[in-house]
Amino acid sequence: MTSRYLRGMVAGGHVEVHEELYDGSTYADRHTCFLTKTDGTTVTMEVYVFADLTPDGRCHRIDDSRAALAQLPSA
């Protein structure tokens, strides 16, 4: 799935970061995405991110794992 495709499906949302850890050039976080799609459906998703950073702090490699917590039809 491309980011352009996803941007066309999502009308809005926000992210809550629960935990964020750095250890040298290793990064990890756990966050929850609350999204509203263009059809009015809402989606809540928990995301785990793991990354290796370059010396200047940019992501060299990033992996994520997602779990859908809820998907509710439009009202």
XYZ file of C-alpha atoms in Angstrom:
75
model
C 0.000 0.000 0.000
C 1.416 3.392 -0.901
C 1.241 6.500 1.263
C -0.654 8.296 -1.534
C -3.341 5.591 -1.411
C -3.604 5.859 2.378
C -3.771 9.671 2.307
C -6.765 9.360 -0.026
C -8.556 7.105 2.479
C -7.898 9.091 5.671
C -9.828 12.290 6.400
C -8.114 13.045 9.717
C -6.814 11.704 12.971
C -4.267 11.998 15.728
C -1.478 9.983 17.352
C -0.766 9.380 21.034
C 2.814 8.316 21.838
C 2.860 6.090 24.945
C 6.535 5.149 25.166
C 9.652 6.253 23.317
C 13.107 4.801 23.939
C 16.596 5.561 22.613
C 19.707 3.486 23.252
C 22.607 4.808 21.194
C 21.590 4.361 17.558
C 18.544 2.201 18.365
C 15.036 3.677 18.652
C 11.684 2.179 19.641
C 8.236 3.544 20.361
C 4.690 2.429 21.023
C 1.895 4.672 19.854
C -1.815 4.580 19.060
C -3.319 6.059 15.887
C -6.910 7.293 15.936
C -8.061 7.714 12.332
C -11.247 8.825 10.608
C -11.580 7.579 7.060
C -13.241 9.522 4.244
C -16.321 7.244 4.497
C -16.752 8.216 8.179
C -15.441 4.919 9.580
C -13.092 5.282 12.544
C -10.062 3.062 13.127
C -7.911 2.718 16.243
C -4.552 1.031 15.763
C -1.657 0.317 18.116
C 1.755 0.580 16.436
C 5.185 -0.603 17.579
C 8.189 1.007 15.828
C 11.797 -0.223 15.844
C 14.537 1.715 14.051
C 18.269 2.043 13.576
C 19.452 5.650 13.413
C 22.319 7.259 11.504
C 24.851 9.351 13.489
C 22.906 12.532 12.580
C 19.631 11.071 13.952
C 17.872 10.108 10.719
C 16.261 6.682 10.287
C 18.552 4.214 8.523
C 16.147 1.277 8.909
C 12.628 1.200 10.315
C 10.249 -1.673 11.052
C 6.786 -1.513 12.505
C 4.115 -3.868 13.684
C 0.448 -2.884 13.870
C -2.584 -4.243 15.668
C -6.083 -2.982 14.885
C -7.843 -2.311 18.170
C -11.228 -1.156 16.819
C -12.984 -0.269 13.604
C -16.361 1.369 13.944
C -18.825 2.152 11.156
C -19.809 5.741 10.454
C -22.623 7.108 12.606
